[in-house]
């Protein structure tokens, strides 16, 4: 095996190991009897860890992942519903890395292990037994639908308890069946059902100049099949953070609402009108990124005396938050930077 890393602190260290030449019968022989081209290396460079490196490197640990079932002997994983009484044994994993603090680059785990043992990457956990969906009994069949065409009856049931921890999903909660009597419809008078569709919210934006009237009121029409109108007032506020004024603008988000017929075609929005019609516009905060001051000058090097182990000192610089992020803007970056420094010269006093 490779020996300990020796030499200067940092990446200039050296590791060595012994290499032997073995006869096929198991006894050692002179190195010249083995093929020189296949001889393994006896030295390699390494990173020699010194005590002062503890301020430069650290373990980074992620959150524990979800608890998963321990596999069967055959490698199959599935909820053991019939065997489960209270809970099932599982495993959780997480990521553990050794990082250099200054630039957050990953380095060999041996460096961090010099100062602290590697945190565990796996632990036992418990998963509650799967709970299947529980539903009520079906209601009585409804009366046959009115009008012409194929008449239907419906019945429904409710979900009493939802499925949990990988249990069986709920079955259909509605059932339909055709009535015995069917009346033919005159041409063009087929019976349809209508459903309301709602799209996602758009990004927050300010109204265009042409949308703002002299009274600072904006009337926006977002419906394609109706004459609905939504009124929006553009507003701007002055916020104070660390005694500095900052504009906070109120924008708006929109979304589409449309009506579809049972045959897939669009229909007039009025045919899908309900008691509580969904909003098509809402106010929102315009996104603003975090704003920071400029970096301060580097502080003096913390090492002010000369020592024999050549360990460096440290210097730092900082910046302040001028405005925090709002409305989903970019979060603030790092506010403190720290780096190693060495003061050269023979005029430094020896360290006590």
Coordinates of C-alpha atoms in Angstrom, one line a residue:
X1 CA 0.0 0.0 0.0
X2 CA 1.0 3.6 -0.4
X3 CA 2.7 5.1 2.6
X4 CA 2.0 8.4 4.3
X5 CA 2.3 11.7 2.4
X6 CA 5.5 13.5 3.3
X7 CA 7.2 16.6 2.2
X8 CA 6.0 20.2 2.0
X9 CA 2.4 21.1 3.1
X10 CA -0.1 21.3 0.3
X11 CA 0.1 19.6 -3.2
X12 CA 3.9 19.2 -3.1
X13 CA 3.9 16.1 -1.0
X14 CA 5.2 12.7 -2.0
X15 CA 3.9 9.1 -1.3
X16 CA 6.0 6.0 -1.8
X17 CA 5.5 2.3 -1.7
X18 CA 7.6 -0.9 -2.0
X19 CA 7.5 -3.0 -5.2
X20 CA 8.7 -6.6 -5.3
X21 CA 9.3 -9.1 -8.1
X22 CA 7.6 -12.5 -7.4
X23 CA 8.3 -15.9 -9.0
X24 CA 5.3 -17.9 -10.1
X25 CA 6.0 -20.3 -7.2
X26 CA 5.6 -17.5 -4.7
X27 CA 9.2 -16.5 -3.7
X28 CA 10.7 -13.1 -4.3
X29 CA 13.3 -12.5 -6.9
X30 CA 15.5 -9.6 -8.1
X31 CA 13.6 -6.7 -9.8
X32 CA 15.6 -7.2 -13.0
X33 CA 13.9 -10.6 -13.5
X34 CA 10.5 -8.9 -14.0
X35 CA 9.4 -6.9 -17.1
X36 CA 10.5 -3.3 -16.5
X37 CA 7.7 -1.9 -18.7
X38 CA 5.0 -3.4 -16.4
X39 CA 6.6 -2.3 -13.2
X40 CA 4.2 -0.2 -11.1
X41 CA 5.3 3.2 -10.0
X42 CA 6.9 3.5 -6.5
X43 CA 6.2 7.2 -6.0
X44 CA 3.4 9.6 -6.7
X45 CA 2.5 13.2 -5.8
X46 CA 0.0 13.8 -3.0
X47 CA -1.5 16.6 -1.0
X48 CA 0.1 16.7 2.4
X49 CA -2.4 17.9 5.0
X50 CA -1.1 20.2 7.8
X51 CA -3.0 21.5 10.8
X52 CA -3.5 25.0 9.4
X53 CA -5.5 23.5 6.5
X54 CA -8.4 23.0 8.9
X55 CA -9.5 26.6 8.0
X56 CA -9.4 25.9 4.2
X57 CA -11.3 22.6 3.9
X58 CA -14.6 21.3 5.3
X59 CA -17.2 18.5 4.9
X60 CA -20.3 19.4 3.0
X61 CA -23.4 17.3 3.8
X62 CA -26.6 17.3 1.8
X63 CA -30.1 16.7 3.3
X64 CA -31.1 13.1 3.8
X65 CA -33.0 11.7 0.8
X66 CA -36.4 10.0 1.1
X67 CA -36.5 6.8 3.1
X68 CA -36.7 3.8 0.7
X69 CA -37.5 0.2 1.3
X70 CA -34.6 -2.3 1.9
X71 CA -34.5 -4.6 -1.2
X72 CA -35.4 -8.2 -1.0
X73 CA -32.7 -10.8 -1.4
X74 CA -33.5 -11.0 -5.1
X75 CA -33.2 -7.2 -5.4
X76 CA -36.9 -6.6 -5.8
X77 CA -38.4 -3.7 -4.0
X78 CA -42.2 -3.4 -3.4
X79 CA -44.4 -2.5 -0.4
X80 CA -44.9 -5.5 1.8
X81 CA -48.5 -4.7 2.6
X82 CA -49.5 -8.2 3.8
X83 CA -46.4 -8.5 6.1
X84 CA -46.4 -5.0 7.5
X85 CA -47.8 -4.5 11.0
X86 CA -46.7 -1.0 12.0
X87 CA -43.7 0.1 9.8
X88 CA -41.1 -1.2 7.4
X89 CA -37.4 -1.0 7.6
X90 CA -35.8 1.4 5.0
X91 CA -32.6 3.2 4.2
X92 CA -31.8 6.9 3.7
X93 CA -28.8 8.2 1.8
X94 CA -27.1 11.6 1.5
X95 CA -24.1 13.1 -0.3
X96 CA -21.0 13.9 1.6
X97 CA -18.1 15.8 -0.1
X98 CA -14.8 17.4 1.0
X99 CA -14.7 21.0 -0.3
X100 CA -12.2 23.8 -0.4
X101 CA -13.9 26.7 1.3
X102 CA -12.6 29.5 -1.0
X103 CA -13.9 28.3 -4.3
X104 CA -16.1 25.3 -3.2
X105 CA -14.2 22.8 -5.4
X106 CA -14.3 19.2 -4.4
X107 CA -11.0 17.6 -3.2
X108 CA -10.0 14.2 -2.0
X109 CA -11.8 13.0 1.1
X110 CA -8.5 12.2 2.8
X111 CA -7.9 15.9 3.4
X112 CA -11.1 16.4 5.4
X113 CA -10.6 13.1 7.2
X114 CA -7.4 14.4 8.6
X115 CA -9.4 16.8 10.8
X116 CA -12.8 15.0 11.3
X117 CA -14.2 11.6 10.4
X118 CA -16.4 11.5 7.3
X119 CA -20.0 11.9 8.2
X120 CA -22.2 8.8 7.5
X121 CA -23.8 8.6 4.1
X122 CA -26.4 6.0 5.0
X123 CA -28.7 5.5 8.0
X124 CA -31.7 3.2 8.9
X125 CA -35.2 4.6 8.8
X126 CA -38.8 3.5 9.2
X127 CA -41.5 3.7 6.5
X128 CA -45.1 3.5 7.8
X129 CA -47.1 0.6 6.5
X130 CA -48.9 1.4 3.1
X131 CA -52.5 2.5 3.6
X132 CA -54.9 1.9 0.7
X133 CA -57.5 4.3 -0.4
X134 CA -60.9 3.9 1.5
X135 CA -64.1 4.9 -0.4
X136 CA -67.7 5.0 0.6
X137 CA -70.5 3.0 -0.9
X138 CA -72.0 4.3 -4.2
X139 CA -75.0 6.6 -4.1
X140 CA -78.3 5.4 -5.7
X141 CA -78.5 5.8 -9.5
X142 CA -79.6 9.2 -10.7
X143 CA -82.6 9.8 -12.9
X144 CA -82.1 9.5 -16.6
X145 CA -80.9 12.7 -18.2
X146 CA -83.4 14.9 -20.1
X147 CA -83.5 15.8 -23.7
X148 CA -82.8 13.8 -26.8
X149 CA -80.0 11.4 -27.6
X150 CA -78.5 8.6 -25.5
X151 CA -79.7 9.0 -21.9
X152 CA -77.4 8.3 -19.0
X153 CA -77.6 7.6 -15.3
X154 CA -74.9 8.5 -12.9
X155 CA -73.9 7.5 -9.4
X156 CA -71.0 8.6 -7.2
X157 CA -69.0 7.7 -4.1
X158 CA -66.5 9.7 -2.0
X159 CA -62.9 9.1 -0.9
X160 CA -63.0 8.7 2.9
X161 CA -59.2 8.3 3.3
X162 CA -56.6 9.0 0.7
X163 CA -53.8 6.4 -0.1
X164 CA -50.6 6.9 2.0
X165 CA -47.1 5.6 1.9
X166 CA -47.4 3.7 -1.4
X167 CA -50.9 2.3 -0.8
X168 CA -53.4 1.4 -3.6
X169 CA -54.8 4.4 -5.4
X170 CA -58.5 5.3 -5.2
X171 CA -60.8 3.6 -7.8
X172 CA -63.2 5.6 -10.0
X173 CA -65.5 7.7 -7.9
X174 CA -68.2 8.0 -10.6
X175 CA -70.0 5.5 -12.7
X176 CA -72.3 6.0 -15.7
X177 CA -74.7 3.7 -17.5
X178 CA -77.0 4.0 -20.5
X179 CA -80.8 4.1 -19.9
X180 CA -83.0 1.7 -21.6
X181 CA -84.9 4.5 -23.5
X182 CA -83.1 6.6 -26.2
X183 CA -84.8 9.4 -28.2
X184 CA -83.4 10.4 -31.6
X185 CA -82.3 14.1 -31.8
X186 CA -83.2 16.4 -34.7
X187 CA -80.2 17.3 -36.9
X188 CA -78.1 19.9 -35.2
X189 CA -79.6 19.5 -31.7
X190 CA -77.2 17.0 -30.3
X191 CA -76.7 17.1 -26.6
X192 CA -73.2 18.2 -25.3
X193 CA -71.5 18.7 -22.0
X194 CA -69.2 21.7 -21.3
X195 CA -66.1 22.0 -19.1
X196 CA -64.1 25.0 -18.0
X197 CA -60.3 24.9 -18.7
X198 CA -57.8 27.2 -16.7
X199 CA -54.2 27.8 -17.9
X200 CA -51.1 28.6 -15.8
X201 CA -50.3 32.1 -14.5
X202 CA -48.0 34.2 -16.8
X203 CA -44.9 35.9 -15.6
X204 CA -45.4 39.1 -13.6
X205 CA -45.2 42.2 -15.9
X206 CA -46.0 45.9 -15.9
X207 CA -48.7 47.2 -18.2
X208 CA -47.5 48.9 -21.5
X209 CA -47.7 52.6 -21.8
X210 CA -50.5 52.4 -24.3
X211 CA -52.5 50.5 -21.7
X212 CA -52.3 53.2 -19.0
X213 CA -54.9 56.0 -19.4
X214 CA -54.6 59.5 -18.0
X215 CA -56.5 58.4 -14.9
X216 CA -53.8 55.7 -14.2
X217 CA -56.5 53.0 -14.8
X218 CA -55.9 50.1 -17.2
X219 CA -58.7 48.0 -18.7
X220 CA -57.4 44.7 -20.0
X221 CA -59.5 42.2 -21.9
X222 CA -58.2 38.6 -21.4
X223 CA -61.2 36.6 -22.6
X224 CA -61.5 35.4 -26.1
X225 CA -65.2 34.3 -26.1
X226 CA -66.8 36.8 -23.8
X227 CA -67.0 40.5 -23.1
X228 CA -65.5 40.2 -19.6
X229 CA -63.2 43.1 -18.5
X230 CA -60.8 43.3 -15.6
X231 CA -59.7 46.6 -14.1
X232 CA -56.1 47.0 -13.0
X233 CA -54.4 50.0 -11.3
X234 CA -50.7 50.5 -11.8
X235 CA -49.0 51.4 -8.6
X236 CA -45.4 52.0 -7.4
X237 CA -44.2 52.3 -3.9
X238 CA -41.0 53.7 -2.3
X239 CA -39.5 51.2 0.2
X240 CA -36.7 52.0 2.6
X241 CA -34.0 49.5 3.4
X242 CA -30.9 50.7 5.2
X243 CA -32.1 54.3 4.7
X244 CA -32.0 53.9 0.9
X245 CA -35.1 54.4 -1.1
X246 CA -36.1 51.5 -3.4
X247 CA -38.9 51.3 -5.9
X248 CA -41.2 48.4 -5.4
X249 CA -43.5 48.0 -8.5
X250 CA -46.8 46.2 -8.5
X251 CA -47.3 44.3 -11.8
X252 CA -49.9 41.8 -12.9
X253 CA -50.2 38.2 -14.0
X254 CA -52.7 36.8 -16.4
X255 CA -54.0 33.3 -17.3
X256 CA -56.3 32.0 -20.0
X257 CA -59.8 30.6 -19.2
X258 CA -61.7 28.9 -21.9
X259 CA -64.7 26.6 -22.4
X260 CA -64.6 23.3 -24.3
X261 CA -67.4 21.1 -25.5
X262 CA -67.6 17.3 -25.0
X263 CA -66.6 16.8 -28.6
X264 CA -63.3 18.8 -28.1
X265 CA -64.4 22.0 -29.8
X266 CA -64.2 25.5 -28.1
X267 CA -67.5 27.0 -27.0
X268 CA -68.8 30.3 -25.7
X269 CA -67.4 31.1 -22.3
X270 CA -70.9 31.8 -21.0
X271 CA -71.9 28.1 -21.5
X272 CA -69.3 27.2 -18.8
X273 CA -70.2 30.0 -16.3
X274 CA -70.2 28.8 -12.7
X275 CA -71.0 30.4 -9.4
X276 CA -67.3 31.2 -8.7
X277 CA -65.6 32.1 -11.9
X278 CA -61.8 31.8 -11.7
X279 CA -59.7 34.9 -11.7
X280 CA -57.9 35.8 -15.0
X281 CA -55.7 38.6 -13.6
X282 CA -54.1 39.2 -10.2
X283 CA -51.5 41.7 -8.8
X284 CA -47.9 40.6 -8.1
X285 CA -44.6 42.0 -7.1
X286 CA -42.2 42.7 -10.0
X287 CA -39.0 40.6 -9.5
X288 CA -35.9 42.5 -8.3
X289 CA -32.6 40.9 -7.7
X290 CA -30.6 41.3 -4.6
X291 CA -28.2 44.3 -4.8
X292 CA -25.0 44.5 -2.8
X293 CA -22.3 47.1 -2.3
X294 CA -18.8 46.8 -3.8
X295 CA -16.2 44.6 -2.1
X296 CA -14.2 46.3 0.7
X297 CA -10.4 46.4 0.5
X298 CA -8.6 43.2 1.6
X299 CA -7.9 43.2 5.3
X300 CA -4.2 43.0 6.5
X301 CA -2.8 39.5 6.6
X302 CA -3.5 37.9 10.0
X303 CA 0.0 36.5 10.1
X304 CA 2.4 39.1 11.5
X305 CA 5.3 37.0 12.7
X306 CA 7.6 34.4 11.2
X307 CA 7.2 30.7 12.1
X308 CA 9.1 27.6 11.2
X309 CA 6.1 25.6 9.8
X310 CA 5.5 28.0 6.9
X311 CA 1.8 28.1 7.7
X312 CA 0.1 31.1 6.0
X313 CA -2.2 33.7 7.5
X314 CA -5.6 34.8 6.2
X315 CA -7.1 38.0 4.9
X316 CA -10.7 38.8 4.1
X317 CA -13.0 41.3 2.5
X318 CA -16.8 41.8 2.7
X319 CA -19.7 43.5 1.1
X320 CA -23.2 44.6 2.4
X321 CA -26.7 44.0 1.2
X322 CA -28.2 47.2 -0.2
X323 CA -31.5 45.6 -1.2
X324 CA -32.9 42.1 -0.6
X325 CA -34.4 40.1 -3.4
X326 CA -38.2 40.3 -3.8
X327 CA -40.7 38.8 -6.2
X328 CA -38.6 35.7 -7.0
X329 CA -35.5 37.8 -8.0
X330 CA -32.0 36.4 -7.7
X331 CA -30.9 35.8 -4.1
X332 CA -27.9 37.5 -2.5
X333 CA -24.4 36.2 -3.3
X334 CA -21.7 35.4 -0.7
X335 CA -21.0 38.5 1.4
X336 CA -17.6 37.4 2.8
X337 CA -14.5 36.2 1.0
X338 CA -11.4 34.7 2.7
X339 CA -8.1 33.6 1.3
X340 CA -4.7 32.5 2.5
X341 CA -1.8 35.0 2.5
X342 CA 1.9 35.0 3.2
X343 CA 3.9 38.1 4.3
X344 CA 7.4 37.7 2.8
X345 CA 10.5 39.3 4.2
X346 CA 13.1 38.8 6.9
X347 CA 12.0 41.8 8.9
X348 CA 9.1 39.8 10.5
X349 CA 9.6 39.1 14.1
X350 CA 9.8 35.4 15.1
X351 CA 6.6 34.0 16.5
X352 CA 6.6 33.4 20.3

